[in-house]
């Protein structure tokens, strides 16, 4: 392209010497005709840029007016959540007492049936050998797999077997958060907020709700490690009632703090219930040594760990930290300490009249249903 520019310059110089007026017109036209498309394109681009800049610079007329402050959110009434907390806690421990009674009854019945089978005699080894040989290869592999799962299940502690269902529910809820079609229902029912239309049901459902997988794994890791000691102390039925009640009570404490401060934001997670489990274990065995995940060589006593966590959440509550729901953490921790100190004596040890009432009602229903199982007994049929 350099050589073309030299020729154009020479031609324009010679034409400029010959005539003055005509040469200026040719000098103007030649370069214009050579780059006319480029100029048109540049002109279009500049016009579009100019229009865009004008639109961006253009100020709406409402911006010059005084801004209207957003309306103040009225403080919600906490009477319904409070009644729900009391009712749910009472029903949880009542259901746990009934479940414990039914489990003991079924164990006694199973022991009697096993003793009857042993007295009658069981099949010999030849019978089971022939039965195994009649199975297909797929059935044998399935039975072996089921036996391996049963061995693994039997190797777990009672506390770990108890919290397996809780962990499974949390995993299902995390998967539901990933479905776009369920986002609206998840926000409505699985996040707790005192200004929400549904106040009560999210108080328990948010205990099983985690949006972050890391958050869920941290909570479930603590629950898995501390559940064995607490289940061995309380029993699985009482532990389930304790865990569910701690989740609702921690949500109630969070509602109260949000209403008092006027900071209404949704909360979710099992941290309140997990803090109750951790606080209960640390209160019962304060001298136990706990290790840090990434520093296993460093051990701290359980009592000091509980004090540090309570101090951290107290500071976060008064300083207004918003990364965690510190009010829910404190509510769960205080409930765990109170239940080990006095709650177990005031609630669980006084369940005997209720269990006797359930036993009488169940026996009455069983006695009334017995003749109905033999429709021909009144006519002497056998």
mmCIF file of C-alpha atoms in Angstrom, residues 95-222:
data_model
loop_
_atom_site.group_PDB
_atom_site.id
_atom_site.type_symbol
_atom_site.label_atom_id
_atom_site.label_comp_id
_atom_site.label_asym_id
_atom_site.label_seq_id
_atom_site.Cartn_x
_atom_site.Cartn_y
_atom_site.Cartn_z
ATOM 1 C CA UNK A 95 -44.392 -39.105 70.434
ATOM 2 C CA UNK A 96 -40.917 -40.141 71.598
ATOM 3 C CA UNK A 97 -42.378 -41.688 74.758
ATOM 4 C CA UNK A 98 -44.963 -43.614 72.715
ATOM 5 C CA UNK A 99 -42.306 -44.741 70.243
ATOM 6 C CA UNK A 100 -40.080 -45.989 73.050
ATOM 7 C CA UNK A 101 -43.002 -47.940 74.531
ATOM 8 C CA UNK A 102 -43.831 -49.526 71.174
ATOM 9 C CA UNK A 103 -40.205 -50.443 70.511
ATOM 10 C CA UNK A 104 -39.889 -52.148 73.887
ATOM 11 C CA UNK A 105 -43.133 -54.002 73.286
ATOM 12 C CA UNK A 106 -41.993 -55.198 69.867
ATOM 13 C CA UNK A 107 -38.632 -56.328 71.270
ATOM 14 C CA UNK A 108 -40.337 -58.388 73.972
ATOM 15 C CA UNK A 109 -42.641 -59.954 71.398
ATOM 16 C CA UNK A 110 -39.723 -60.747 69.057
ATOM 17 C CA UNK A 111 -37.786 -62.351 71.926
ATOM 18 C CA UNK A 112 -40.773 -64.580 72.742
ATOM 19 C CA UNK A 113 -41.112 -65.630 69.109
ATOM 20 C CA UNK A 114 -37.391 -66.455 68.915
ATOM 21 C CA UNK A 115 -37.621 -68.582 72.048
ATOM 22 C CA UNK A 116 -40.616 -70.454 70.598
ATOM 23 C CA UNK A 117 -38.726 -71.183 67.379
ATOM 24 C CA UNK A 118 -35.731 -72.455 69.318
ATOM 25 C CA UNK A 119 -37.942 -74.715 71.408
ATOM 26 C CA UNK A 120 -39.604 -76.170 68.307
ATOM 27 C CA UNK A 121 -36.263 -76.664 66.572
ATOM 28 C CA UNK A 122 -34.937 -75.064 63.403
ATOM 29 C CA UNK A 123 -34.036 -76.381 59.978
ATOM 30 C CA UNK A 124 -30.841 -78.347 59.679
ATOM 31 C CA UNK A 125 -27.820 -77.413 57.570
ATOM 32 C CA UNK A 126 -28.899 -79.658 54.700
ATOM 33 C CA UNK A 127 -32.111 -77.668 54.221
ATOM 34 C CA UNK A 128 -30.268 -74.352 53.929
ATOM 35 C CA UNK A 129 -27.640 -75.904 51.635
ATOM 36 C CA UNK A 130 -30.315 -77.115 49.230
ATOM 37 C CA UNK A 131 -32.075 -73.758 49.401
ATOM 38 C CA UNK A 132 -28.834 -71.919 48.482
ATOM 39 C CA UNK A 133 -28.195 -74.231 45.531
ATOM 40 C CA UNK A 134 -31.641 -73.494 44.093
ATOM 41 C CA UNK A 135 -30.903 -69.749 43.818
ATOM 42 C CA UNK A 136 -29.676 -68.103 40.619
ATOM 43 C CA UNK A 137 -26.344 -66.310 40.330
ATOM 44 C CA UNK A 138 -28.029 -62.881 40.449
ATOM 45 C CA UNK A 139 -29.960 -63.791 43.601
ATOM 46 C CA UNK A 140 -26.793 -65.034 45.282
ATOM 47 C CA UNK A 141 -24.957 -61.771 44.438
ATOM 48 C CA UNK A 142 -27.900 -59.748 45.744
ATOM 49 C CA UNK A 143 -27.958 -61.680 49.010
ATOM 50 C CA UNK A 144 -24.206 -61.222 49.426
ATOM 51 C CA UNK A 145 -24.555 -57.481 48.816
ATOM 52 C CA UNK A 146 -27.362 -57.246 51.360
ATOM 53 C CA UNK A 147 -25.254 -59.130 53.894
ATOM 54 C CA UNK A 148 -22.371 -56.665 53.366
ATOM 55 C CA UNK A 149 -24.725 -53.726 53.888
ATOM 56 C CA UNK A 150 -26.109 -55.402 56.998
ATOM 57 C CA UNK A 151 -22.592 -55.943 58.355
ATOM 58 C CA UNK A 152 -21.733 -52.275 57.737
ATOM 59 C CA UNK A 153 -24.977 -51.168 59.385
ATOM 60 C CA UNK A 154 -24.244 -53.384 62.362
ATOM 61 C CA UNK A 155 -20.756 -51.917 62.740
ATOM 62 C CA UNK A 156 -22.203 -48.426 63.287
ATOM 63 C CA UNK A 157 -23.092 -47.147 66.702
ATOM 64 C CA UNK A 158 -26.707 -46.604 67.662
ATOM 65 C CA UNK A 159 -26.215 -42.846 67.468
ATOM 66 C CA UNK A 160 -24.773 -43.020 63.962
ATOM 67 C CA UNK A 161 -27.650 -45.231 62.837
ATOM 68 C CA UNK A 162 -30.087 -42.739 64.347
ATOM 69 C CA UNK A 163 -28.666 -39.677 62.566
ATOM 70 C CA UNK A 164 -28.407 -41.477 59.217
ATOM 71 C CA UNK A 165 -32.031 -40.605 58.493
ATOM 72 C CA UNK A 166 -31.426 -36.962 59.432
ATOM 73 C CA UNK A 167 -28.435 -36.790 57.091
ATOM 74 C CA UNK A 168 -30.459 -38.392 54.284
ATOM 75 C CA UNK A 169 -33.208 -35.762 54.676
ATOM 76 C CA UNK A 170 -30.639 -32.953 54.513
ATOM 77 C CA UNK A 171 -29.143 -34.409 51.322
ATOM 78 C CA UNK A 172 -32.594 -34.604 49.702
ATOM 79 C CA UNK A 173 -33.328 -30.966 50.587
ATOM 80 C CA UNK A 174 -29.964 -29.833 49.156
ATOM 81 C CA UNK A 175 -30.828 -31.573 45.887
ATOM 82 C CA UNK A 176 -34.241 -29.865 45.846
ATOM 83 C CA UNK A 177 -32.530 -26.463 46.110
ATOM 84 C CA UNK A 178 -30.797 -27.230 42.793
ATOM 85 C CA UNK A 179 -34.128 -27.616 40.937
ATOM 86 C CA UNK A 180 -35.269 -24.293 39.396
ATOM 87 C CA UNK A 181 -38.927 -25.329 39.458
ATOM 88 C CA UNK A 182 -38.847 -25.688 43.256
ATOM 89 C CA UNK A 183 -37.072 -22.440 44.129
ATOM 90 C CA UNK A 184 -40.241 -20.581 45.102
ATOM 91 C CA UNK A 185 -41.516 -23.348 47.384
ATOM 92 C CA UNK A 186 -38.068 -23.855 48.898
ATOM 93 C CA UNK A 187 -37.813 -20.159 49.807
ATOM 94 C CA UNK A 188 -41.346 -20.172 51.196
ATOM 95 C CA UNK A 189 -41.203 -23.309 53.331
ATOM 96 C CA UNK A 190 -37.502 -24.064 53.920
ATOM 97 C CA UNK A 191 -36.275 -20.616 55.032
ATOM 98 C CA UNK A 192 -37.447 -19.108 58.317
ATOM 99 C CA UNK A 193 -38.343 -15.432 58.520
ATOM 100 C CA UNK A 194 -40.744 -13.789 61.004
ATOM 101 C CA UNK A 195 -42.189 -11.460 58.337
ATOM 102 C CA UNK A 196 -43.031 -14.352 56.007
ATOM 103 C CA UNK A 197 -46.649 -15.396 55.487
ATOM 104 C CA UNK A 198 -45.814 -18.929 56.620
ATOM 105 C CA UNK A 199 -44.166 -18.500 60.006
ATOM 106 C CA UNK A 200 -44.592 -21.844 61.770
ATOM 107 C CA UNK A 201 -43.836 -24.629 59.300
ATOM 108 C CA UNK A 202 -40.471 -23.192 58.169
ATOM 109 C CA UNK A 203 -39.312 -23.216 61.793
ATOM 110 C CA UNK A 204 -38.871 -26.994 61.590
ATOM 111 C CA UNK A 205 -38.321 -27.446 57.848
ATOM 112 C CA UNK A 206 -35.446 -24.951 57.785
ATOM 113 C CA UNK A 207 -33.626 -27.229 60.251
ATOM 114 C CA UNK A 208 -33.164 -29.726 57.408
ATOM 115 C CA UNK A 209 -32.414 -27.077 54.769
ATOM 116 C CA UNK A 210 -28.957 -26.157 53.451
ATOM 117 C CA UNK A 211 -28.282 -24.241 50.256
ATOM 118 C CA UNK A 212 -24.506 -24.657 50.450
ATOM 119 C CA UNK A 213 -23.087 -28.165 50.328
ATOM 120 C CA UNK A 214 -20.099 -27.109 52.461
ATOM 121 C CA UNK A 215 -22.479 -25.785 55.142
ATOM 122 C CA UNK A 216 -24.385 -29.077 55.166
ATOM 123 C CA UNK A 217 -21.227 -31.192 55.315
ATOM 124 C CA UNK A 218 -19.867 -29.204 58.266
ATOM 125 C CA UNK A 219 -23.096 -29.537 60.255
ATOM 126 C CA UNK A 220 -23.530 -33.217 59.469
ATOM 127 C CA UNK A 221 -19.903 -33.950 60.347
ATOM 128 C CA UNK A 222 -20.376 -32.484 63.820
#
